[in-house]
Amino acid sequence: MSHQNIDNLPPIYLTDYNYALPEERIAKTPLAQRDQSKLLVYQSGNIQHQHFYDLPQHLPADTMLVFNNTKVIPARLYFQKPTGALIEVFLLKPEAPHEIAAAMHTGNGCTWHCMIGNKRKWNIGLVLEQTLPNGLVLKAELIDSEKQWVRFEWNNHQVSFAEVLATIGELPLPPYLNRKATQKDADQYQTVYSKFEGAVAAPTAGLHFTPEVINELQGKGVQTEFLTLHVSAGTFQPVKVENAIEHDMHSEQLVIHKQNIENLLNHSGNIVAVGTTSMRVLESVYWLGVRLLKEGYELLPGTPFQIDKLLPYQWEKVSLPTRQEALQAILDYMNRQELGKLWGATEIFIFPRYEFKMCKGLITNYHLPKTTLILLVAAFVGNDWEKIYNEALAKDYRFLSYGDSSLLWYNQANE
């Protein structure tokens, strides 16, 4: 199998993926009932308007619905210097321990790469403290100003970092909401199936699901599968280059279990991703299988795998493995290494010309113009993305994180 020269990829002009989004169409607050949101159903160029509670009518019984069960952490922290200056610390990703699960569960301190507000007033070596209502004392020390690494320690090793954050942290809402989180957000900005702490943004396509909708789907025979991708702040990162391919794509940690691979391998029907994050996991899993099969890719036990942003565009299509072959390669590798789970990071960049290997359907909200997420949607439905967005605007759909939903079926005419 031959490689392609990715230096010669035709440009993707961001101006082709723009649309006018009036401020009043951005949903600033969640609906009282999650499943009451509107649902646009797109298939083969046709559009229907439904409500989210109608979703089970639109998924065949042999569908596997894949969810991202990450949980948003209260990632925004505030410390006050003795002088009174307020320092804001926004957790981005752990550096030590590097795996998010380990960093969240440790009781012995951890180091995070952060975004720091008022950073010029925080010098290396200055330890900021906050005493919590339960007597816990949290200390934060800036240990690398350029990399913005902050070391956190606290005085009770029986308390995990996740518990510390639950006491002191503030939920980070998307920047375009332009408001502080409320108690209502603490509930509504999590999916009902969120489980593993580590995201700094919600996988918002899943916010519409209720236990009742999930039970109805399962009762119909729809299979539900749960993977984990910890959504990073990079999901909100604007694209500042004219040719989107040159965008510095963000990296996000993901976790896949052996049972996930077995279930995906044994499933012959359509796979529908709940959200762009689940889609990124699923497509990344395929390319991990390609690396194992075609590159002799080997991982040292316990080390993370890596899916680079342009990996899918490096291969000629003709002799790529099937979905089953790629999944089998991962399962064989996990069996050889006696691994129950794999963790790693993906920078996969899905833009028009990408050929989807795992997903035939996508449940997703409406995204900001000129973003990597619009490019992903355009890759999935082709030029009809404009038709879908114009229709949603014309029918008073609510946009972005707390907005309405869509069920999109893959338009293979793009290939």
mmCIF file of C-alpha atoms in Angstrom:
data_model
loop_
_atom_site.group_PDB
_atom_site.id
_atom_site.type_symbol
_atom_site.label_atom_id
_atom_site.label_comp_id
_atom_site.label_asym_id
_atom_site.label_seq_id
_atom_site.Cartn_x
_atom_site.Cartn_y
_atom_site.Cartn_z
ATOM 1 C CA MET A 1 0.000 0.000 0.000
ATOM 2 C CA SER A 2 1.483 3.306 -1.060
ATOM 3 C CA HIS A 3 1.533 6.589 0.788
ATOM 4 C CA GLN A 4 0.203 9.831 -0.681
ATOM 5 C CA ASN A 5 2.052 13.124 -0.506
ATOM 6 C CA ILE A 6 -0.005 15.120 1.985
ATOM 7 C CA ASP A 7 1.973 18.252 1.137
ATOM 8 C CA ASN A 8 -0.048 18.420 -2.079
ATOM 9 C CA LEU A 9 -3.523 18.186 -0.550
ATOM 10 C CA PRO A 10 -5.814 20.671 -2.324
ATOM 11 C CA PRO A 11 -6.615 23.567 0.019
ATOM 12 C CA ILE A 12 -9.846 23.823 2.011
ATOM 13 C CA TYR A 13 -10.914 27.463 1.962
ATOM 14 C CA LEU A 14 -12.663 28.376 5.184
ATOM 15 C CA THR A 15 -14.663 31.109 3.476
ATOM 16 C CA ASP A 16 -16.583 28.316 1.696
ATOM 17 C CA TYR A 17 -17.887 27.140 5.086
ATOM 18 C CA ASN A 18 -19.366 30.361 6.365
ATOM 19 C CA TYR A 19 -22.965 31.313 7.106
ATOM 20 C CA ALA A 20 -24.685 34.195 8.910
ATOM 21 C CA LEU A 21 -25.625 33.254 12.480
ATOM 22 C CA PRO A 22 -27.731 35.960 14.154
ATOM 23 C CA GLU A 23 -26.914 36.402 17.849
ATOM 24 C CA GLU A 24 -30.534 35.772 18.827
ATOM 25 C CA ARG A 25 -30.386 32.254 17.331
ATOM 26 C CA ILE A 26 -27.726 31.144 19.823
ATOM 27 C CA ALA A 27 -29.409 29.215 22.635
ATOM 28 C CA LYS A 28 -28.198 30.853 25.847
ATOM 29 C CA THR A 29 -30.018 28.511 28.240
ATOM 30 C CA PRO A 30 -31.143 24.873 28.070
ATOM 31 C CA LEU A 31 -34.746 23.816 27.542
ATOM 32 C CA ALA A 32 -36.614 22.710 30.661
ATOM 33 C CA GLN A 33 -36.920 19.191 29.179
ATOM 34 C CA ARG A 34 -33.988 17.812 27.224
ATOM 35 C CA ASP A 35 -35.913 15.742 24.690
ATOM 36 C CA GLN A 36 -38.300 18.552 23.718
ATOM 37 C CA SER A 37 -35.709 20.064 21.379
ATOM 38 C CA LYS A 38 -36.304 20.088 17.650
ATOM 39 C CA LEU A 39 -34.779 17.352 15.511
ATOM 40 C CA LEU A 40 -33.941 17.838 11.843
ATOM 41 C CA VAL A 41 -33.643 14.509 10.026
ATOM 42 C CA TYR A 42 -31.545 14.528 6.838
ATOM 43 C CA GLN A 43 -31.248 11.581 4.442
ATOM 44 C CA SER A 44 -30.307 11.499 0.741
ATOM 45 C CA GLY A 45 -31.009 15.195 0.287
ATOM 46 C CA ASN A 46 -34.399 15.069 2.030
ATOM 47 C CA ILE A 47 -35.208 16.904 5.271
ATOM 48 C CA GLN A 48 -37.884 16.242 7.881
ATOM 49 C CA HIS A 49 -38.656 18.276 11.003
ATOM 50 C CA GLN A 50 -39.359 16.335 14.195
ATOM 51 C CA HIS A 51 -38.725 16.522 17.936
ATOM 52 C CA PHE A 52 -35.914 14.710 19.670
ATOM 53 C CA TYR A 53 -38.300 12.344 21.451
ATOM 54 C CA ASP A 54 -39.187 11.067 17.928
ATOM 55 C CA LEU A 55 -35.612 9.786 17.425
ATOM 56 C CA PRO A 56 -36.473 6.077 17.964
ATOM 57 C CA GLN A 57 -38.769 6.222 14.913
ATOM 58 C CA HIS A 58 -35.823 7.190 12.724
ATOM 59 C CA LEU A 59 -33.263 4.570 13.746
ATOM 60 C CA PRO A 60 -33.546 1.025 12.344
ATOM 61 C CA ALA A 61 -33.521 -1.768 14.942
ATOM 62 C CA ASP A 62 -30.076 -2.982 13.799
ATOM 63 C CA THR A 63 -28.459 0.389 14.618
ATOM 64 C CA MET A 64 -25.600 0.726 17.081
ATOM 65 C CA LEU A 65 -25.719 4.120 18.783
ATOM 66 C CA VAL A 66 -22.305 5.166 20.111
ATOM 67 C CA PHE A 67 -22.171 7.663 22.987
ATOM 68 C CA ASN A 68 -19.302 9.603 24.552
ATOM 69 C CA ASN A 69 -19.571 9.145 28.324
ATOM 70 C CA THR A 70 -17.044 11.789 29.337
ATOM 71 C CA LYS A 71 -18.028 14.061 32.220
ATOM 72 C CA VAL A 72 -17.375 17.802 32.275
ATOM 73 C CA ILE A 73 -15.154 18.839 35.169
ATOM 74 C CA PRO A 74 -15.407 22.141 37.058
ATOM 75 C CA ALA A 75 -12.212 23.246 35.325
ATOM 76 C CA ARG A 76 -12.257 26.945 36.207
ATOM 77 C CA LEU A 77 -10.477 27.829 39.471
ATOM 78 C CA TYR A 78 -9.869 31.185 41.161
ATOM 79 C CA PHE A 79 -7.049 32.109 43.546
ATOM 80 C CA GLN A 80 -6.319 35.386 45.284
ATOM 81 C CA LYS A 81 -2.824 36.700 45.846
ATOM 82 C CA PRO A 82 -1.970 38.271 49.238
ATOM 83 C CA THR A 83 -2.051 41.611 47.379
ATOM 84 C CA GLY A 84 -5.684 40.980 46.423
ATOM 85 C CA ALA A 85 -5.060 40.297 42.717
ATOM 86 C CA LEU A 86 -7.330 37.567 41.341
ATOM 87 C CA ILE A 87 -5.733 34.771 39.303
ATOM 88 C CA GLU A 88 -7.966 32.580 37.144
ATOM 89 C CA VAL A 89 -6.728 29.080 36.333
ATOM 90 C CA PHE A 90 -8.454 27.073 33.607
ATOM 91 C CA LEU A 91 -7.430 23.399 33.414
ATOM 92 C CA LEU A 92 -6.633 22.236 29.883
ATOM 93 C CA LYS A 93 -4.855 18.871 30.107
ATOM 94 C CA PRO A 94 -2.816 16.975 32.693
ATOM 95 C CA GLU A 95 0.949 16.725 32.360
ATOM 96 C CA ALA A 96 1.736 14.548 35.401
ATOM 97 C CA PRO A 97 0.197 12.056 35.589
ATOM 98 C CA HIS A 98 -0.504 12.356 31.876
ATOM 99 C CA GLU A 99 -3.570 10.115 31.631
ATOM 100 C CA ILE A 100 -6.709 12.057 32.563
ATOM 101 C CA ALA A 101 -8.209 9.226 34.618
ATOM 102 C CA ALA A 102 -5.031 8.980 36.708
ATOM 103 C CA ALA A 103 -4.879 12.755 37.192
ATOM 104 C CA MET A 104 -8.503 12.906 38.323
ATOM 105 C CA HIS A 105 -8.173 10.069 40.819
ATOM 106 C CA THR A 106 -4.816 10.937 42.358
ATOM 107 C CA GLY A 107 -4.613 12.108 45.963
ATOM 108 C CA ASN A 108 -0.921 12.990 45.731
ATOM 109 C CA GLY A 109 -0.962 16.129 43.643
ATOM 110 C CA CYS A 110 -0.883 16.689 39.899
ATOM 111 C CA THR A 111 0.462 19.084 37.263
ATOM 112 C CA TRP A 112 -1.767 20.564 34.545
ATOM 113 C CA HIS A 113 -1.271 22.651 31.452
ATOM 114 C CA CYS A 114 -3.574 25.614 32.098
ATOM 115 C CA MET A 115 -4.860 28.824 30.640
ATOM 116 C CA ILE A 116 -4.077 31.535 33.203
ATOM 117 C CA GLY A 117 -5.926 34.815 33.593
ATOM 118 C CA ASN A 118 -3.854 37.680 35.027
ATOM 119 C CA LYS A 119 -0.743 35.546 34.476
ATOM 120 C CA ARG A 120 1.666 38.510 34.531
ATOM 121 C CA LYS A 121 0.884 38.889 38.242
ATOM 122 C CA TRP A 122 1.844 35.292 39.080
ATOM 123 C CA ASN A 123 5.566 34.622 39.343
ATOM 124 C CA ILE A 124 7.370 31.278 39.248
ATOM 125 C CA GLY A 125 7.606 29.821 42.738
ATOM 126 C CA LEU A 126 4.719 31.833 44.200
ATOM 127 C CA VAL A 127 2.320 29.357 45.843
ATOM 128 C CA LEU A 128 -1.323 30.420 45.915
ATOM 129 C CA GLU A 129 -3.594 28.839 48.502
ATOM 130 C CA GLN A 130 -7.268 28.393 49.057
ATOM 131 C CA THR A 131 -8.834 26.886 52.180
ATOM 132 C CA LEU A 132 -12.021 25.030 51.369
ATOM 133 C CA PRO A 133 -15.078 24.795 53.657
ATOM 134 C CA ASN A 134 -14.193 21.187 54.598
ATOM 135 C CA GLY A 135 -10.759 22.242 55.916
ATOM 136 C CA LEU A 136 -8.941 21.127 52.795
ATOM 137 C CA VAL A 137 -6.135 23.450 51.728
ATOM 138 C CA LEU A 138 -5.438 23.533 47.983
ATOM 139 C CA LYS A 139 -2.082 24.925 46.852
ATOM 140 C CA ALA A 140 -1.286 25.995 43.294
ATOM 141 C CA GLU A 141 2.238 26.764 42.107
ATOM 142 C CA LEU A 142 3.234 28.044 38.668
ATOM 143 C CA ILE A 143 6.182 25.808 37.760
ATOM 144 C CA ASP A 144 6.652 26.760 34.083
ATOM 145 C CA SER A 145 5.501 30.180 32.943
ATOM 146 C CA GLU A 146 6.000 29.600 29.212
ATOM 147 C CA LYS A 147 4.207 26.247 29.125
ATOM 148 C CA GLN A 148 1.701 27.464 31.746
ATOM 149 C CA TRP A 149 2.149 24.364 33.892
ATOM 150 C CA VAL A 150 0.598 24.557 37.335
ATOM 151 C CA ARG A 151 1.293 22.101 40.160
ATOM 152 C CA PHE A 152 -1.616 21.375 42.518
ATOM 153 C CA GLU A 153 -1.249 19.831 45.961
ATOM 154 C CA TRP A 154 -3.623 19.465 48.891
ATOM 155 C CA ASN A 155 -3.388 18.309 52.489
ATOM 156 C CA ASN A 156 -5.457 15.124 52.415
ATOM 157 C CA HIS A 157 -4.259 12.192 50.300
ATOM 158 C CA GLN A 158 -7.600 10.416 50.798
ATOM 159 C CA VAL A 159 -9.282 13.103 48.682
ATOM 160 C CA SER A 160 -9.013 12.801 44.886
ATOM 161 C CA PHE A 161 -8.417 15.741 42.563
ATOM 162 C CA ALA A 162 -11.915 15.169 41.147
ATOM 163 C CA GLU A 163 -13.330 15.704 44.661
ATOM 164 C CA VAL A 164 -11.192 18.824 45.110
ATOM 165 C CA LEU A 165 -12.564 20.260 41.879
ATOM 166 C CA ALA A 166 -16.136 19.393 42.851
ATOM 167 C CA THR A 167 -15.663 21.545 45.962
ATOM 168 C CA ILE A 168 -13.812 24.522 44.511
ATOM 169 C CA GLY A 169 -14.196 24.525 40.711
ATOM 170 C CA GLU A 170 -16.624 26.275 38.418
ATOM 171 C CA LEU A 171 -18.181 24.607 35.374
ATOM 172 C CA PRO A 172 -16.682 26.079 32.172
ATOM 173 C CA LEU A 173 -19.488 27.093 29.825
ATOM 174 C CA PRO A 174 -18.706 27.727 26.139
ATOM 175 C CA PRO A 175 -17.221 31.210 25.652
ATOM 176 C CA TYR A 176 -20.000 32.327 23.287
ATOM 177 C CA LEU A 177 -22.604 32.020 26.074
ATOM 178 C CA ASN A 178 -20.805 34.915 27.723
ATOM 179 C CA ARG A 179 -22.160 34.243 31.224
ATOM 180 C CA LYS A 180 -21.219 32.465 34.428
ATOM 181 C CA ALA A 181 -22.450 28.955 35.126
ATOM 182 C CA THR A 182 -25.509 28.553 37.337
ATOM 183 C CA GLN A 183 -26.719 25.637 39.443
ATOM 184 C CA LYS A 184 -29.032 24.687 36.570
ATOM 185 C CA ASP A 185 -26.004 24.388 34.268
ATOM 186 C CA ALA A 186 -24.330 22.011 36.730
ATOM 187 C CA ASP A 187 -27.092 19.525 35.890
ATOM 188 C CA GLN A 188 -28.046 20.439 32.321
ATOM 189 C CA TYR A 189 -24.513 20.798 30.917
ATOM 190 C CA GLN A 190 -23.861 17.101 31.601
ATOM 191 C CA THR A 191 -25.327 14.203 29.663
ATOM 192 C CA VAL A 192 -27.531 11.857 31.693
ATOM 193 C CA TYR A 193 -24.998 9.075 31.008
ATOM 194 C CA SER A 194 -21.801 11.028 31.816
ATOM 195 C CA LYS A 195 -19.426 8.854 33.816
ATOM 196 C CA PHE A 196 -15.690 9.572 33.496
ATOM 197 C CA GLU A 197 -14.442 13.015 34.571
ATOM 198 C CA GLY A 198 -12.069 14.804 32.251
ATOM 199 C CA ALA A 199 -13.812 17.026 29.679
ATOM 200 C CA VAL A 200 -13.743 20.820 29.763
ATOM 201 C CA ALA A 201 -16.671 21.017 27.339
ATOM 202 C CA ALA A 202 -19.758 18.834 27.087
ATOM 203 C CA PRO A 203 -20.360 16.439 24.185
ATOM 204 C CA THR A 204 -23.453 18.519 23.503
ATOM 205 C CA ALA A 205 -25.216 16.246 21.006
ATOM 206 C CA GLY A 206 -25.865 13.941 23.955
ATOM 207 C CA LEU A 207 -27.554 16.611 26.073
ATOM 208 C CA HIS A 208 -30.901 15.848 24.380
ATOM 209 C CA PHE A 209 -31.038 12.236 25.581
ATOM 210 C CA THR A 210 -33.246 11.280 28.520
ATOM 211 C CA PRO A 211 -33.443 7.884 30.225
ATOM 212 C CA GLU A 212 -36.867 7.484 28.587
ATOM 213 C CA VAL A 213 -35.512 8.009 25.061
ATOM 214 C CA ILE A 214 -32.607 5.623 25.719
ATOM 215 C CA ASN A 215 -34.971 2.976 27.134
ATOM 216 C CA GLU A 216 -37.266 3.308 24.104
ATOM 217 C CA LEU A 217 -34.312 2.899 21.750
ATOM 218 C CA GLN A 218 -33.029 -0.168 23.587
ATOM 219 C CA GLY A 219 -36.559 -1.612 23.691
ATOM 220 C CA LYS A 220 -36.667 -1.308 19.918
ATOM 221 C CA GLY A 221 -33.419 -3.277 19.610
ATOM 222 C CA VAL A 222 -31.027 -0.389 19.077
ATOM 223 C CA GLN A 223 -27.661 -1.289 20.614
ATOM 224 C CA THR A 224 -25.994 1.340 22.819
ATOM 225 C CA GLU A 225 -22.225 1.550 23.169
ATOM 226 C CA PHE A 226 -20.205 3.932 25.351
ATOM 227 C CA LEU A 227 -16.719 5.216 24.496
ATOM 228 C CA THR A 228 -14.767 8.045 26.125
ATOM 229 C CA LEU A 229 -13.203 11.119 24.545
ATOM 230 C CA HIS A 230 -12.387 13.944 26.935
ATOM 231 C CA VAL A 231 -13.431 17.063 25.031
ATOM 232 C CA SER A 232 -10.730 19.731 25.179
ATOM 233 C CA ALA A 233 -10.962 23.519 25.033
ATOM 234 C CA GLY A 234 -9.458 23.228 21.555
ATOM 235 C CA THR A 235 -12.939 22.403 20.283
ATOM 236 C CA PHE A 236 -13.661 26.161 20.578
ATOM 237 C CA GLN A 237 -10.355 27.194 19.013
ATOM 238 C CA PRO A 238 -10.982 29.489 16.027
ATOM 239 C CA VAL A 239 -9.447 28.641 12.677
ATOM 240 C CA LYS A 240 -7.216 31.589 11.772
ATOM 241 C CA VAL A 241 -5.674 30.374 8.516
ATOM 242 C CA GLU A 242 -7.194 30.776 5.064
ATOM 243 C CA ASN A 243 -6.417 27.167 4.124
ATOM 244 C CA ALA A 244 -8.040 25.194 6.927
ATOM 245 C CA ILE A 245 -5.697 22.227 6.372
ATOM 246 C CA GLU A 246 -2.926 24.334 7.936
ATOM 247 C CA HIS A 247 -4.948 24.726 11.175
ATOM 248 C CA ASP A 248 -3.145 23.479 14.278
ATOM 249 C CA MET A 249 -5.649 20.770 15.206
ATOM 250 C CA HIS A 250 -6.255 20.183 18.912
ATOM 251 C CA SER A 251 -5.440 16.881 20.598
ATOM 252 C CA GLU A 252 -7.934 15.026 22.785
ATOM 253 C CA GLN A 253 -7.503 11.976 25.013
ATOM 254 C CA LEU A 254 -9.647 8.914 24.411
ATOM 255 C CA VAL A 255 -10.135 5.554 26.069
ATOM 256 C CA ILE A 256 -11.360 2.374 24.370
ATOM 257 C CA HIS A 257 -12.064 -0.918 26.126
ATOM 258 C CA LYS A 258 -11.657 -4.393 24.709
ATOM 259 C CA GLN A 259 -15.407 -4.903 25.076
ATOM 260 C CA ASN A 260 -15.995 -1.833 22.852
ATOM 261 C CA ILE A 261 -13.838 -3.341 20.108
ATOM 262 C CA GLU A 262 -15.546 -6.726 20.381
ATOM 263 C CA ASN A 263 -19.012 -5.161 20.223
ATOM 264 C CA LEU A 264 -18.105 -2.992 17.231
ATOM 265 C CA LEU A 265 -16.563 -6.004 15.498
ATOM 266 C CA ASN A 266 -19.644 -8.159 16.050
ATOM 267 C CA HIS A 267 -22.053 -5.486 14.821
ATOM 268 C CA SER A 268 -23.089 -5.725 11.167
ATOM 269 C CA GLY A 269 -25.658 -2.902 11.033
ATOM 270 C CA ASN A 270 -25.264 0.854 10.843
ATOM 271 C CA ILE A 271 -23.203 2.711 13.414
ATOM 272 C CA VAL A 272 -24.541 6.125 14.421
ATOM 273 C CA ALA A 273 -22.286 8.482 16.377
ATOM 274 C CA VAL A 274 -23.859 10.635 19.064
ATOM 275 C CA GLY A 275 -21.894 13.815 18.469
ATOM 276 C CA THR A 276 -18.747 14.815 16.652
ATOM 277 C CA THR A 277 -16.650 13.613 19.612
ATOM 278 C CA SER A 278 -17.983 10.045 19.328
ATOM 279 C CA MET A 279 -17.361 10.238 15.595
ATOM 280 C CA ARG A 280 -13.759 11.341 16.204
ATOM 281 C CA VAL A 281 -13.266 8.335 18.510
ATOM 282 C CA LEU A 282 -14.773 5.849 16.067
ATOM 283 C CA GLU A 283 -12.874 7.073 13.047
ATOM 284 C CA SER A 284 -9.648 7.273 15.089
ATOM 285 C CA VAL A 285 -10.161 3.660 16.161
ATOM 286 C CA TYR A 286 -10.232 2.619 12.503
ATOM 287 C CA TRP A 287 -6.951 4.438 11.803
ATOM 288 C CA LEU A 288 -5.348 2.858 14.871
ATOM 289 C CA GLY A 289 -6.215 -0.486 13.264
ATOM 290 C CA VAL A 290 -4.605 0.693 10.011
ATOM 291 C CA ARG A 291 -1.412 1.617 11.871
ATOM 292 C CA LEU A 292 -1.276 -1.795 13.558
ATOM 293 C CA LEU A 293 -1.899 -3.631 10.282
ATOM 294 C CA LYS A 294 0.106 -1.608 7.805
ATOM 295 C CA GLU A 295 2.892 0.041 9.772
ATOM 296 C CA GLY A 296 3.773 -2.696 12.226
ATOM 297 C CA TYR A 297 2.852 -0.124 14.855
ATOM 298 C CA GLU A 298 3.792 -1.322 18.333
ATOM 299 C CA LEU A 299 3.129 0.328 21.661
ATOM 300 C CA LEU A 300 5.047 -0.179 24.847
ATOM 301 C CA PRO A 301 2.612 -1.487 27.496
ATOM 302 C CA GLY A 302 0.900 1.414 29.240
ATOM 303 C CA THR A 303 1.972 4.041 26.694
ATOM 304 C CA PRO A 304 -0.615 6.047 24.764
ATOM 305 C CA PHE A 305 -1.246 5.655 21.051
ATOM 306 C CA GLN A 306 -1.363 8.685 18.745
ATOM 307 C CA ILE A 307 -3.518 9.483 15.714
ATOM 308 C CA ASP A 308 -2.037 12.459 13.864
ATOM 309 C CA LYS A 309 -4.273 15.035 12.232
ATOM 310 C CA LEU A 310 -3.580 14.094 8.590
ATOM 311 C CA LEU A 311 -3.002 10.357 9.007
ATOM 312 C CA PRO A 312 -6.177 9.433 7.024
ATOM 313 C CA TYR A 313 -4.938 11.378 4.000
ATOM 314 C CA GLN A 314 -1.566 9.612 3.824
ATOM 315 C CA TRP A 315 -2.877 6.401 2.297
ATOM 316 C CA GLU A 316 -4.124 5.496 -1.149
ATOM 317 C CA LYS A 317 -7.717 4.266 -0.839
ATOM 318 C CA VAL A 318 -7.326 1.154 -2.971
ATOM 319 C CA SER A 319 -5.941 -1.260 -0.422
ATOM 320 C CA LEU A 320 -7.143 0.121 2.906
ATOM 321 C CA PRO A 321 -8.484 -2.535 5.270
ATOM 322 C CA THR A 322 -12.190 -2.975 5.907
ATOM 323 C CA ARG A 323 -13.761 -1.830 9.160
ATOM 324 C CA GLN A 324 -13.745 -5.439 10.391
ATOM 325 C CA GLU A 325 -10.069 -5.969 9.489
ATOM 326 C CA ALA A 326 -9.007 -2.799 11.312
ATOM 327 C CA LEU A 327 -11.033 -3.694 14.423
ATOM 328 C CA GLN A 328 -9.712 -7.271 14.371
ATOM 329 C CA ALA A 329 -6.143 -5.938 14.294
ATOM 330 C CA ILE A 330 -6.825 -3.935 17.465
ATOM 331 C CA LEU A 331 -8.472 -6.884 19.189
ATOM 332 C CA ASP A 332 -5.558 -9.181 18.259
ATOM 333 C CA TYR A 333 -3.104 -6.625 19.604
ATOM 334 C CA MET A 334 -5.020 -6.263 22.895
ATOM 335 C CA ASN A 335 -5.185 -10.039 23.266
ATOM 336 C CA ARG A 336 -1.433 -10.404 22.607
ATOM 337 C CA GLN A 337 -0.637 -7.716 25.171
ATOM 338 C CA GLU A 338 -3.368 -8.908 27.581
ATOM 339 C CA LEU A 339 -4.867 -5.408 27.678
ATOM 340 C CA GLY A 340 -8.383 -4.592 28.842
ATOM 341 C CA LYS A 341 -8.212 -1.020 27.548
ATOM 342 C CA LEU A 342 -6.149 1.301 25.383
ATOM 343 C CA TRP A 343 -5.736 5.016 25.826
ATOM 344 C CA GLY A 344 -4.217 7.599 23.585
ATOM 345 C CA ALA A 345 -4.735 10.909 21.858
ATOM 346 C CA THR A 346 -6.240 11.910 18.546
ATOM 347 C CA GLU A 347 -5.782 15.005 16.436
ATOM 348 C CA ILE A 348 -7.789 13.533 13.559
ATOM 349 C CA PHE A 349 -8.943 16.296 11.227
ATOM 350 C CA ILE A 350 -12.078 15.375 9.293
ATOM 351 C CA PHE A 351 -12.774 17.720 6.392
ATOM 352 C CA PRO A 352 -14.375 17.400 2.926
ATOM 353 C CA ARG A 353 -12.696 14.557 0.993
ATOM 354 C CA TYR A 354 -12.574 12.380 4.116
ATOM 355 C CA GLU A 355 -14.078 8.931 3.528
ATOM 356 C CA PHE A 356 -15.902 7.674 6.618
ATOM 357 C CA LYS A 357 -14.956 4.168 7.661
ATOM 358 C CA MET A 358 -17.096 3.548 10.748
ATOM 359 C CA CYS A 359 -20.082 5.890 10.876
ATOM 360 C CA LYS A 360 -23.198 5.924 8.707
ATOM 361 C CA GLY A 361 -25.175 8.341 10.870
ATOM 362 C CA LEU A 362 -24.460 11.344 13.075
ATOM 363 C CA ILE A 363 -26.532 13.048 15.747
ATOM 364 C CA THR A 364 -25.235 16.563 16.221
ATOM 365 C CA ASN A 365 -26.165 20.131 17.144
ATOM 366 C CA TYR A 366 -25.578 23.213 14.967
ATOM 367 C CA HIS A 367 -22.049 24.562 14.955
ATOM 368 C CA LEU A 368 -20.381 27.927 14.565
ATOM 369 C CA PRO A 369 -19.495 29.024 11.011
ATOM 370 C CA LYS A 370 -15.934 28.621 9.727
ATOM 371 C CA THR A 371 -14.981 25.964 12.296
ATOM 372 C CA THR A 372 -13.501 22.472 12.179
ATOM 373 C CA LEU A 373 -16.913 21.086 13.206
ATOM 374 C CA ILE A 374 -18.643 22.620 10.169
ATOM 375 C CA LEU A 375 -15.924 21.007 8.036
ATOM 376 C CA LEU A 376 -16.697 17.642 9.644
ATOM 377 C CA VAL A 377 -20.420 18.023 8.907
ATOM 378 C CA ALA A 378 -19.626 19.054 5.315
ATOM 379 C CA ALA A 379 -17.425 15.975 4.947
ATOM 380 C CA PHE A 380 -20.389 13.847 6.050
ATOM 381 C CA VAL A 381 -23.246 15.361 4.032
ATOM 382 C CA GLY A 382 -21.398 17.215 1.260
ATOM 383 C CA ASN A 383 -22.613 20.580 0.015
ATOM 384 C CA ASP A 384 -26.004 19.832 1.561
ATOM 385 C CA TRP A 385 -24.600 21.210 4.816
ATOM 386 C CA GLU A 386 -25.712 24.635 3.554
ATOM 387 C CA LYS A 387 -29.192 23.373 2.779
ATOM 388 C CA ILE A 388 -29.434 21.861 6.289
ATOM 389 C CA TYR A 389 -28.253 25.022 8.022
ATOM 390 C CA ASN A 390 -30.458 27.319 5.921
ATOM 391 C CA GLU A 391 -33.441 25.114 6.682
ATOM 392 C CA ALA A 392 -32.655 25.134 10.416
ATOM 393 C CA LEU A 393 -32.363 28.941 10.377
ATOM 394 C CA ALA A 394 -35.624 29.288 8.423
ATOM 395 C CA LYS A 395 -37.454 27.003 10.893
ATOM 396 C CA ASP A 396 -36.277 28.845 14.024
ATOM 397 C CA TYR A 397 -33.955 26.143 15.308
ATOM 398 C CA ARG A 398 -31.818 27.057 18.314
ATOM 399 C CA PHE A 399 -28.063 26.883 17.629
ATOM 400 C CA LEU A 400 -24.860 25.740 19.397
ATOM 401 C CA SER A 401 -24.365 23.866 22.685
ATOM 402 C CA TYR A 402 -27.804 24.334 24.247
ATOM 403 C CA GLY A 403 -29.518 24.382 20.869
ATOM 404 C CA ASP A 404 -31.551 21.899 18.832
ATOM 405 C CA SER A 405 -30.443 18.667 17.204
ATOM 406 C CA SER A 406 -30.115 16.889 13.881
ATOM 407 C CA LEU A 407 -29.866 13.298 12.680
ATOM 408 C CA LEU A 408 -27.720 13.178 9.556
ATOM 409 C CA TRP A 409 -27.195 10.127 7.365
ATOM 410 C CA TYR A 410 -23.951 9.770 5.447
ATOM 411 C CA ASN A 411 -24.094 11.089 1.890
ATOM 412 C CA GLN A 412 -21.806 8.658 0.107
ATOM 413 C CA ALA A 413 -22.089 10.672 -3.097
ATOM 414 C CA ASN A 414 -19.252 12.748 -1.578
ATOM 415 C CA GLU A 415 -16.738 9.964 -2.134
#
